[in-house]
PDB file of C-alpha atoms in Angstrom:
ATOM      1  CA  MET R   1      13.336  33.772  56.882  1.00 69.00           C
ATOM      2  CA  CYS R   2      12.374  31.540  54.164  1.00 68.00           C
ATOM      3  CA  LEU R   3      10.488  34.362  52.524  1.00 72.00           C
ATOM      4  CA  MET R   4      13.552  36.390  52.490  1.00 81.00           C
ATOM      5  CA  VAL R   5      15.643  33.743  51.095  1.00 80.00           C
ATOM      6  CA  GLY R   6      13.287  33.126  48.338  1.00 79.00           C
ATOM      7  CA  VAL R   7      13.151  36.623  47.283  1.00 81.00           C
ATOM      8  CA  PHE R   8      16.991  36.911  47.588  1.00 84.00           C
ATOM      9  CA  ILE R   9      17.375  33.809  45.465  1.00 82.00           C
ATOM     10  CA  PHE R  10      15.022  34.982  42.833  1.00 81.00           C
ATOM     11  CA  PHE R  11      16.654  38.255  42.650  1.00 84.00           C
ATOM     12  CA  PHE R  12      20.085  36.646  42.554  1.00 82.00           C
ATOM     13  CA  GLY R  13      18.709  34.803  39.427  1.00 81.00           C
ATOM     14  CA  VAL R  14      17.349  37.731  37.797  1.00 82.00           C
ATOM     15  CA  ILE R  15      20.924  39.468  38.020  1.00 84.00           C
ATOM     16  CA  PHE R  16      22.365  36.339  36.525  1.00 82.00           C
ATOM     17  CA  LEU R  17      19.889  36.172  33.719  1.00 78.00           C
ATOM     18  CA  CYS R  18      21.007  39.671  32.859  1.00 82.00           C
ATOM     19  CA  GLY R  19      24.506  38.559  32.504  1.00 76.00           C
ATOM     20  CA  ARG R  20      25.962  37.107  29.282  1.00 67.00           C
ATOM     21  CA  PHE R  21      25.914  33.595  28.841  1.00 68.00           C
ATOM     22  CA  SER R  22      27.958  31.611  26.567  1.00 69.00           C
ATOM     23  CA  HIS R  23      26.433  27.982  27.014  1.00 74.00           C
ATOM     24  CA  PHE R  24      22.926  26.643  27.256  1.00 74.00           C
ATOM     25  CA  LEU R  25      23.328  24.728  30.193  1.00 78.00           C
ATOM     26  CA  SER R  26      24.038  27.818  32.319  1.00 79.00           C
ATOM     27  CA  VAL R  27      20.864  29.359  31.129  1.00 81.00           C
ATOM     28  CA  LEU R  28      18.988  26.219  32.209  1.00 83.00           C
ATOM     29  CA  LEU R  29      20.373  26.365  35.633  1.00 84.00           C
ATOM     30  CA  VAL R  30      19.440  30.144  35.971  1.00 85.00           C
ATOM     31  CA  PHE R  31      15.919  29.247  35.065  1.00 85.00           C
ATOM     32  CA  GLU R  32      16.076  26.541  37.766  1.00 87.00           C
ATOM     33  CA  LEU R  33      17.480  29.018  40.247  1.00 86.00           C
ATOM     34  CA  LEU R  34      14.611  31.370  39.423  1.00 86.00           C
ATOM     35  CA  THR R  35      12.001  28.676  39.715  1.00 88.00           C
ATOM     36  CA  PHE R  36      13.384  27.294  43.190  1.00 86.00           C
ATOM     37  CA  GLY R  37      13.281  31.203  44.286  1.00 86.00           C
ATOM     38  CA  VAL R  38       9.617  31.442  43.464  1.00 85.00           C
ATOM     39  CA  PHE R  39       8.940  28.103  44.878  1.00 85.00           C
ATOM     40  CA  CYS R  40      10.639  29.074  48.322  1.00 83.00           C
ATOM     41  CA  TRP R  41       8.760  32.498  48.327  1.00 83.00           C
ATOM     42  CA  SER R  42       5.214  30.771  47.539  1.00 82.00           C
ATOM     43  CA  SER R  43       5.549  27.902  49.984  1.00 81.00           C
ATOM     44  CA  SER R  44       6.528  30.209  52.866  1.00 80.00           C
ATOM     45  CA  CYS R  45       3.801  32.508  52.065  1.00 78.00           C
ATOM     46  CA  PHE R  46       1.190  29.789  51.897  1.00 76.00           C
ATOM     47  CA  VAL R  47       2.552  27.938  55.126  1.00 72.00           C
ATOM     48  CA  PHE R  48       2.076  31.091  57.025  1.00 72.00           C
ATOM     49  CA  SER R  49      -1.596  31.339  55.869  1.00 73.00           C
ATOM     50  CA  SER R  50      -2.263  27.916  56.645  1.00 74.00           C
ATOM     51  CA  ASN R  51      -4.419  27.361  53.271  1.00 74.00           C
ATOM     52  CA  LEU R  52      -4.680  23.953  51.910  1.00 78.00           C
ATOM     53  CA  VAL R  53      -5.113  25.505  48.403  1.00 79.00           C
ATOM     54  CA  GLY R  54      -1.695  27.218  48.658  1.00 78.00           C
ATOM     55  CA  CYS R  55      -0.378  23.649  49.347  1.00 79.00           C
ATOM     56  CA  TYR R  56      -1.801  22.348  46.166  1.00 82.00           C
ATOM     57  CA  PHE R  57      -0.721  25.251  44.340  1.00 82.00           C
ATOM     58  CA  CYS R  58       2.950  24.809  45.570  1.00 81.00           C
ATOM     59  CA  LEU R  59       2.755  21.094  44.538  1.00 84.00           C
ATOM     60  CA  ILE R  60       1.471  21.950  41.076  1.00 87.00           C
ATOM     61  CA  PHE R  61       4.425  24.660  40.548  1.00 85.00           C
ATOM     62  CA  LEU R  62       6.846  21.899  41.629  1.00 86.00           C
ATOM     63  CA  VAL R  63       5.305  19.533  39.013  1.00 90.00           C
ATOM     64  CA  LEU R  64       5.521  22.299  36.305  1.00 89.00           C
ATOM     65  CA  SER R  65       9.018  23.288  37.258  1.00 89.00           C
ATOM     66  CA  VAL R  66      10.378  19.814  37.042  1.00 90.00           C
ATOM     67  CA  VAL R  67       8.511  19.571  33.528  1.00 91.00           C
ATOM     68  CA  GLU R  68      10.439  22.678  32.342  1.00 87.00           C
ATOM     69  CA  ALA R  69      13.552  21.192  33.473  1.00 87.00           C
ATOM     70  CA  VAL R  70      13.042  18.049  31.516  1.00 89.00           C
ATOM     71  CA  MET R  71      12.075  19.923  28.299  1.00 88.00           C
ATOM     72  CA  GLY R  72      15.209  22.129  28.642  1.00 84.00           C
ATOM     73  CA  LEU R  73      17.189  19.185  29.086  1.00 84.00           C
ATOM     74  CA  SER R  74      15.829  17.416  26.144  1.00 85.00           C
ATOM     75  CA  LEU R  75      16.235  20.655  24.186  1.00 79.00           C
ATOM     76  CA  LEU R  76      19.895  20.727  25.002  1.00 78.00           C
ATOM     77  CA  VAL R  77      20.624  17.008  24.277  1.00 80.00           C
ATOM     78  CA  SER R  78      18.686  17.015  20.784  1.00 78.00           C
ATOM     79  CA  SER R  79      20.619  20.360  19.904  1.00 75.00           C
ATOM     80  CA  SER R  80      24.060  18.856  20.695  1.00 74.00           C
ATOM     81  CA  ARG R  81      23.254  15.711  18.581  1.00 74.00           C
ATOM     82  CA  GLY R  82      21.766  17.549  15.738  1.00 71.00           C
ATOM     83  CA  LEU R  83      23.996  20.643  15.550  1.00 68.00           C
ATOM     84  CA  GLY R  84      27.113  19.456  17.433  1.00 67.00           C
ATOM     85  CA  ARG R  85      27.328  22.702  19.437  1.00 64.00           C
ATOM     86  CA  VAL R  86      25.245  24.066  22.514  1.00 59.00           C
ATOM     87  CA  ALA R  87      26.262  27.576  22.458  1.00 62.00           C
ATOM     88  CA  VAL R  88      23.496  30.179  23.198  1.00 59.00           C
ATOM     89  CA  LYS R  89      24.457  32.198  20.263  1.00 60.00           C
ATOM     90  CA  SER R  90      23.709  29.260  17.887  1.00 59.00           C
ATOM     91  CA  PHE R  91      20.045  29.455  18.980  1.00 59.00           C
ATOM     92  CA  SER R  92      19.826  32.897  17.548  1.00 57.00           C
ATOM     93  CA  PHE R  93      17.884  33.216  14.325  1.00 48.00           C
ATOM     94  CA  MET R  94      19.156  36.796  13.864  1.00 45.00           C
ATOM     95  CA  GLY R  95      22.541  35.800  13.726  1.00 46.00           C
ATOM     96  CA  VAL R  96      23.779  38.596  15.780  1.00 42.00           C
TER      97      VAL R  96
END
């Protein structure tokens, strides 16, 4: 059951990632949705296999996803202080 939920959450996040976003915070939330889906999928796979190395992998993956969230929020805060806007279009170097 958890395996199916993890795969569903991941594909739901991929569909949202293909959409158009106008705010940087919504992109960060979709990235968190993707990492949560991968974490649910990997934790259910490793629990069913009863592998201790898999549990350590899930713990390391969870720590790296927290680091990713903190780095994204720090980028959001620094850009809003420096530029005054947090639109995704303002991060584009091409200007398209």
